Phi, psi and omega in degrees: 000134180287161180300319181297317179293323179295318178297315180298321179295315179296319179296316178299318178298316180298315180294323177297319178298318178297318178297318179295321178298314180294328178290322181286327180224083182291192183328136179241124179054036177078003180273134179290151176281145180211137177276002186305311180302317180292320179297316179297319178300315181293321177295315179299318179297317179299314180296318180296320177296320178295318179293319177300321177295317178299329183269000186308316183288348178268349183062029176249155172264169177305315182297318179296315180296323180300320177294316176301317181294323177295320177293318182297322185267359184290137175294340180265021186306321181291321183268352178097167181231137179285138180303327179296322178295316178300318180299313180297315183290329184269342184082005177278149175292159178297324179297313180292324178296320178299316178299315180297314181295317177304317180296315181293324177294315181296335178273354180078022181264336181224148174231148175267133181228134175291135179293136181292326183279331183217100186295344177285338184270136176252131175246155181252139178231143170286140173275173176301322178295321178296317178298315181298321180295315178300315183290339174279313189279326186300316178299326178294314180296318179297319179298317180295318179297319178301315179298317180300317185269006175293349177293342179267145166289157181307319179292322178295318180297315179299319179293319178299313177300317181298317181292321177296317178297319178298316179298314179295323180296330181273355183289126178299331182289344178258358181291144178297145181287000000 
C-alpha cells in the first residue's frame, strides 16, 4: 500500500469512527455533533510528530524545543525569563517545566541566573549553544510546516490562520486573569 493510500485509509477510518460515535450518541442537550475537536487533535498530533522528526538529529523533543523557542522569542531575552512565566505561557505544569529546564541546563542550552533585583528569583537565559540550536532547527521546521500547509491556497491559509486565532482568542484559558 502506498503512503498516500495508507494516509487516506487512516483518515477514512478516523472519520468512520467519529460517525459511529455520533450515531451511537447523537445530539446531546441540543448541541450538534462535530468532529472538530478530534480533527484538531489529530492535526496537532501530526504536526508535533513532524516537528519531533525534524528535531531528531538534535536529540530534543517538541516540548524542549518549544521552551527554547519561547526563550529565543521573548522580549525579555536579555534580562531572562522566569520559569513560572514559561510554565504559564506553554501550558506545561511547573513540575514538567522544571524537568524540561533541568534537561536543557544539563545540555548547556539554557542557564539559570539569579535576578539582580531579587536574588530569590531565578531567570533563564539561552546560552550561545541554545541560540545556535534554535537558529539551526527553526528553518528546517518552517520549511516542513510550509510544505504541510501547501495543501491550502494562499487565501485559504490566511482564512485558516484567522479562524484559529479567533478560536484561541475566545478560549477562557487564554483570558487575562
